[in-house]
XYZ file of C-alpha atoms in Angstrom:
359
model
C 21.608 7.619 -10.643
C 22.262 8.784 -7.074
C 19.794 9.280 -4.240
C 19.806 13.082 -4.766
C 18.950 12.423 -8.423
C 16.034 10.263 -7.319
C 14.740 13.075 -5.129
C 14.845 15.368 -8.162
C 12.809 12.773 -10.043
C 10.223 12.667 -7.236
C 10.068 16.473 -7.241
C 9.447 16.562 -10.988
C 6.928 13.702 -10.793
C 4.941 15.444 -8.054
C 5.008 18.734 -9.949
C 3.408 17.156 -13.006
C 1.146 14.757 -11.084
C -2.587 15.264 -11.475
C -5.185 13.496 -9.376
C -5.580 9.894 -10.447
C -9.365 9.776 -10.692
C -10.341 13.237 -11.914
C -9.919 14.753 -8.465
C -11.908 12.182 -6.477
C -10.406 10.927 -3.209
C -8.730 7.595 -3.992
C -6.033 5.181 -2.912
C -3.788 5.845 -5.893
C -3.393 9.461 -4.811
C -2.985 8.111 -1.285
C 0.149 6.205 -2.338
C 1.722 9.469 -3.492
C 0.498 11.355 -0.411
C 2.021 8.753 1.876
C 5.304 8.993 -0.001
C 5.353 12.792 0.150
C 4.516 12.795 3.868
C 7.341 10.355 4.618
C 9.795 12.346 2.500
C 8.800 15.483 4.398
C 9.283 13.727 7.726
C 12.650 12.326 6.652
C 14.104 15.507 5.152
C 12.151 18.473 6.500
C 12.300 19.934 2.993
C 9.482 22.310 2.094
C 9.112 20.967 -1.429
C 7.499 17.748 -0.241
C 5.104 19.660 2.019
C 4.259 22.058 -0.804
C 3.393 19.203 -3.177
C 1.333 17.425 -0.516
C -0.706 20.480 0.439
C -1.220 21.600 -3.155
C -2.666 18.220 -4.063
C -4.738 17.668 -0.926
C -6.051 21.234 -0.690
C -7.942 20.559 -3.903
C -9.719 17.604 -2.289
C -10.365 18.568 1.349
C -13.058 21.191 2.030
C -12.994 23.462 5.117
C -15.488 21.146 6.864
C -13.429 18.056 6.050
C -15.618 16.865 3.181
C -13.590 14.879 0.655
C -13.979 15.415 -3.089
C -15.973 12.683 -4.802
C -16.100 10.547 -1.651
C -19.242 8.708 -0.507
C -19.387 6.620 2.634
C -22.142 4.430 1.223
C -19.864 3.203 -1.556
C -18.068 1.191 1.176
C -14.796 0.986 -0.709
C -11.931 0.112 1.650
C -9.436 1.530 -0.857
C -10.623 5.072 -0.133
C -9.331 4.884 3.438
C -5.648 4.758 2.483
C -5.350 8.398 1.442
C -6.446 9.293 4.960
C -3.021 8.302 6.295
C -1.690 11.720 5.229
C -4.342 13.553 7.267
C -2.515 12.880 10.531
C 0.709 14.427 9.226
C -1.191 17.415 7.852
C -2.958 17.859 11.181
C 0.271 17.610 13.165
C 1.955 20.260 11.036
C -0.913 22.767 10.948
C -3.461 22.106 13.736
C -6.071 22.810 11.075
C -9.252 21.038 12.291
C -10.396 20.135 8.803
C -7.875 17.311 8.608
C -9.196 15.427 11.608
C -12.719 16.243 10.422
C -11.833 14.494 7.170
C -10.404 11.564 9.134
C -13.699 11.364 11.008
C -15.571 10.897 7.715
C -13.339 7.924 6.905
C -13.689 6.510 10.413
C -17.460 6.732 10.036
C -17.207 4.565 6.937
C -15.257 1.942 8.852
C -17.812 1.989 11.667
C -20.485 0.936 9.168
C -18.394 -0.999 6.648
C -19.819 -4.461 5.832
C -17.952 -7.450 7.268
C -17.686 -11.166 6.865
C -19.248 -13.356 9.547
C -15.763 -13.704 11.068
C -15.458 -9.928 11.366
C -13.217 -8.877 8.464
C -14.073 -5.886 6.321
C -15.326 -6.704 2.848
C -12.907 -5.386 0.273
C -15.691 -3.349 -1.302
C -19.473 -3.423 -1.275
C -19.354 -4.687 -4.863
C -16.985 -7.471 -3.743
C -19.164 -8.971 -0.996
C -17.666 -11.359 1.570
C -14.192 -10.952 0.045
C -10.989 -10.132 1.941
C -8.006 -9.024 -0.168
C -4.473 -8.371 1.060
C -4.693 -4.933 -0.554
C -7.470 -3.964 1.835
C -5.403 -4.746 4.921
C -3.021 -1.932 3.967
C -5.818 0.362 2.831
C -7.778 0.269 6.067
C -6.091 -1.173 9.139
C -3.092 1.150 9.736
C -5.430 4.134 9.373
C -7.884 2.629 11.859
C -5.111 1.977 14.378
C -3.649 5.471 14.111
C -7.101 7.040 14.317
C -7.823 4.936 17.404
C -4.567 6.056 19.017
C -5.212 9.726 18.326
C -8.825 9.687 19.471
C -8.272 7.398 22.482
C -10.472 4.604 21.166
C -8.666 1.375 22.076
C -11.554 -0.714 20.759
C -10.628 0.381 17.231
C -7.080 -0.858 17.755
C -8.320 -4.155 19.185
C -10.637 -4.622 16.222
C -7.942 -3.866 13.629
C -5.461 -6.268 15.203
C -8.115 -8.967 15.422
C -8.979 -8.489 11.749
C -5.314 -8.675 10.800
C -4.722 -11.912 12.695
C -7.806 -13.481 11.127
C -6.846 -12.356 7.622
C -3.350 -13.813 7.951
C -4.850 -17.201 8.724
C -7.392 -16.991 5.919
C -4.874 -16.081 3.194
C -1.876 -18.179 4.218
C -0.147 -19.522 1.112
C 2.962 -21.431 0.017
C 6.577 -20.786 1.022
C 5.665 -18.521 3.947
C 3.790 -16.162 1.605
C 0.112 -15.241 1.219
C -2.422 -15.514 -1.593
C -4.200 -12.460 -2.921
C -7.701 -12.995 -1.583
C -10.279 -15.003 0.334
C -14.003 -15.445 -0.299
C -15.947 -16.239 2.855
C -19.008 -17.164 0.788
C -17.099 -19.540 -1.526
C -19.183 -17.959 -4.295
C -16.422 -16.684 -6.580
C -14.983 -18.725 -9.409
C -11.473 -17.815 -8.284
C -12.039 -19.167 -4.750
C -11.093 -22.688 -3.715
C -14.388 -24.363 -2.730
C -12.878 -25.755 0.473
C -10.572 -22.961 1.693
C -12.070 -19.909 -0.028
C -8.574 -18.816 -1.034
C -7.466 -17.545 -4.418
C -4.803 -19.552 -6.203
C -1.759 -17.396 -6.880
C 0.756 -15.312 -4.955
C 0.705 -11.868 -6.573
C 3.751 -9.831 -5.620
C 2.011 -6.474 -5.141
C -0.655 -8.014 -2.930
C 2.106 -9.362 -0.680
C 3.740 -5.941 -0.907
C 0.604 -4.270 0.447
C 0.585 -6.805 3.275
C 4.281 -6.325 4.081
C 3.828 -2.546 4.297
C 0.724 -2.939 6.459
C 2.590 -5.189 8.869
C 5.622 -2.957 9.359
C 3.478 0.159 9.673
C 1.315 -1.525 12.309
C 4.445 -2.677 14.144
C 5.571 0.958 14.224
C 2.203 2.201 15.503
C 1.616 -0.371 18.257
C 4.968 -2.066 18.882
C 3.871 -3.828 22.061
C 0.876 -5.483 20.437
C 1.772 -5.910 16.772
C 2.293 -9.327 15.151
C 6.084 -9.153 15.164
C 6.615 -12.866 14.631
C 4.342 -13.041 11.599
C 5.910 -9.873 10.203
C 9.424 -11.292 10.540
C 8.351 -14.603 9.016
C 6.874 -12.844 6.001
C 9.900 -10.602 5.472
C 12.188 -13.629 5.696
C 10.043 -15.357 3.069
C 10.181 -12.258 0.853
C 13.985 -12.162 1.035
C 14.122 -15.806 -0.014
C 12.275 -14.877 -3.216
C 14.517 -11.901 -4.087
C 16.155 -12.327 -7.506
C 19.878 -11.768 -8.121
C 18.880 -8.434 -9.685
C 17.573 -7.284 -6.304
C 13.942 -7.237 -7.507
C 10.955 -9.606 -7.262
C 8.777 -11.334 -9.886
C 5.147 -10.483 -10.570
C 4.084 -14.027 -9.610
C 6.113 -14.177 -6.462
C 6.431 -17.894 -5.831
C 7.045 -18.946 -9.466
C 10.111 -17.087 -10.775
C 10.607 -19.592 -13.594
C 7.056 -19.289 -14.930
C 7.116 -18.404 -18.652
C 6.342 -14.715 -19.067
C 6.995 -13.855 -15.435
C 8.797 -10.515 -15.051
C 10.381 -8.476 -12.291
C 7.757 -5.927 -11.268
C 8.611 -2.468 -9.946
C 5.772 -1.551 -7.572
C 6.046 -4.708 -5.483
C 9.831 -4.383 -5.443
C 9.502 -0.828 -4.087
C 7.046 -2.008 -1.436
C 9.400 -4.755 -0.319
C 12.335 -2.330 -0.278
C 10.389 -0.076 2.088
C 9.121 -2.894 4.297
C 12.522 -4.577 4.635
C 14.310 -1.371 5.606
C 11.479 -0.298 7.899
C 11.350 -3.710 9.550
C 15.078 -3.521 10.217
C 14.731 -0.075 11.766
C 12.038 -1.455 14.066
C 14.377 -4.208 15.253
C 12.328 -7.057 13.799
C 15.226 -8.570 11.854
C 18.222 -7.787 9.657
C 16.977 -7.085 6.165
C 18.395 -3.634 5.512
C 20.890 -4.792 2.906
C 18.183 -6.654 0.960
C 15.910 -3.613 1.063
C 18.663 -1.234 0.044
C 19.664 -3.548 -2.798
C 16.095 -3.456 -4.105
C 15.904 0.323 -3.743
C 19.206 0.753 -5.586
C 18.215 -1.709 -8.320
C 15.019 0.216 -8.983
C 16.758 3.559 -9.325
C 19.583 2.111 -11.407
C 17.554 -0.045 -13.789
C 13.925 1.080 -13.748
C 14.201 4.873 -13.919
C 14.432 5.646 -17.623
C 14.767 9.077 -19.222
C 13.337 9.877 -22.630
C 12.808 13.321 -24.078
C 14.098 14.886 -20.895
C 11.445 13.173 -18.730
C 12.376 10.427 -16.269
C 9.816 7.726 -15.489
C 9.631 4.632 -13.312
C 9.019 1.681 -15.635
C 7.704 -1.914 -15.481
C 4.743 -1.314 -13.159
C 1.725 -3.625 -13.271
C -1.113 -1.225 -13.979
C -3.859 -3.008 -12.074
C -4.815 -6.515 -10.985
C -7.664 -7.934 -8.968
C -10.116 -10.787 -8.601
C -13.472 -11.401 -10.251
C -15.177 -9.605 -13.102
C -14.096 -6.037 -13.797
C -14.219 -3.784 -16.860
C -15.307 -6.655 -19.096
C -12.489 -8.954 -17.969
C -12.714 -12.055 -15.796
C -9.836 -12.007 -13.321
C -9.589 -15.650 -12.319
C -6.705 -15.368 -9.838
C -4.470 -17.750 -11.789
C -0.762 -17.206 -12.234
C -1.329 -16.635 -15.934
C -3.916 -13.949 -15.216
C -1.429 -11.786 -13.291
C 0.912 -11.912 -16.279
C -1.824 -10.678 -18.628
C -2.354 -7.219 -17.151
C -0.844 -4.119 -18.752
C 2.617 -2.915 -17.758
C 2.944 0.880 -17.493
C 5.309 3.636 -16.361
C 5.031 6.273 -13.623
C 1.913 4.824 -12.055
C 1.205 6.114 -8.549
C 1.142 2.571 -7.171
C 4.819 2.274 -8.073
C 6.152 5.788 -7.565
C 4.469 6.267 -4.172
C 6.088 3.161 -2.640
C 9.446 4.103 -4.173
C 9.108 7.475 -2.416
C 8.437 5.581 0.815
C 11.507 3.409 0.281
C 13.695 6.430 -0.457
C 12.388 8.186 2.650
C 13.205 5.110 4.697
C 16.662 5.008 3.124
C 17.198 8.646 4.114
C 16.007 7.989 7.666
C 18.096 4.838 8.089
C 20.786 4.427 10.669
C 23.238 3.565 7.900
C 24.381 6.811 6.208
C 23.655 7.276 2.507
């Protein structure tokens, strides 16, 4: 399958995509919105803009109110979809998009924090910092701060990032999924507060957060830590070009090469190379190509991205105790065409299209 074929797949996926949570503003939709925005920036093609506006128009009211969104839920995941608002605003000058961004910024201004200053992952996950949340909230906060001339927001986001990197540092230059400041969770080490395992998608969220922040504030971003992480990621890349679900244990029985994390790493490695942080383009392109060659499967005339971990987290959820062990991450369902996989693959393809190396 060629890159033009992949773009046709994205077009068909977006055409049949319906909002992930019955129309409520959510991070899963935000993954797709980010991918569509980057494809539009990379190609200028109207089809990506048309999909993005069709989907977001159903969720953003004229006054900027967001469908199903409540500030007092204090869910850091909800911030991610706001990344697309800046692109929509730039292209249209419609004030509702920055009004919507203001609603999200208001949440962050009141969002609960640990004693050290990091945002809780969610109100129902008190005192917990997850790698996922760094991607969900911090790049948005930095871009909002840049656009509204609020340097204190940028300072705060960078401070939170530096603290979180120290709190979640794991083996082999990688990072564990989460940290519990209260040491109250069963998954948290009683001394360090850290969870036990290195989940690939959690590190993927972190890698994307780091390169995006480096792009937004290149003079102040943690370039050294970003390069160190991307070097560590490349060391874990399998001969196939992909990465295992439990990132630091490729030989673990039942471990499998997971598509969403592999797409995230493909994007981050190519983006990091473009930013001059290191030379990882070939590794990122190899991952991108492996995904489109081996993980896009067509059945009944419909192509889908396969081998995506549906969801994973920490603590009790939906009747299941997520204990943060390596074995836990191998127990979650594996699905196809989930937004958490397709959105990052869109981002990787957009980065491939924008790369200095011709396709």
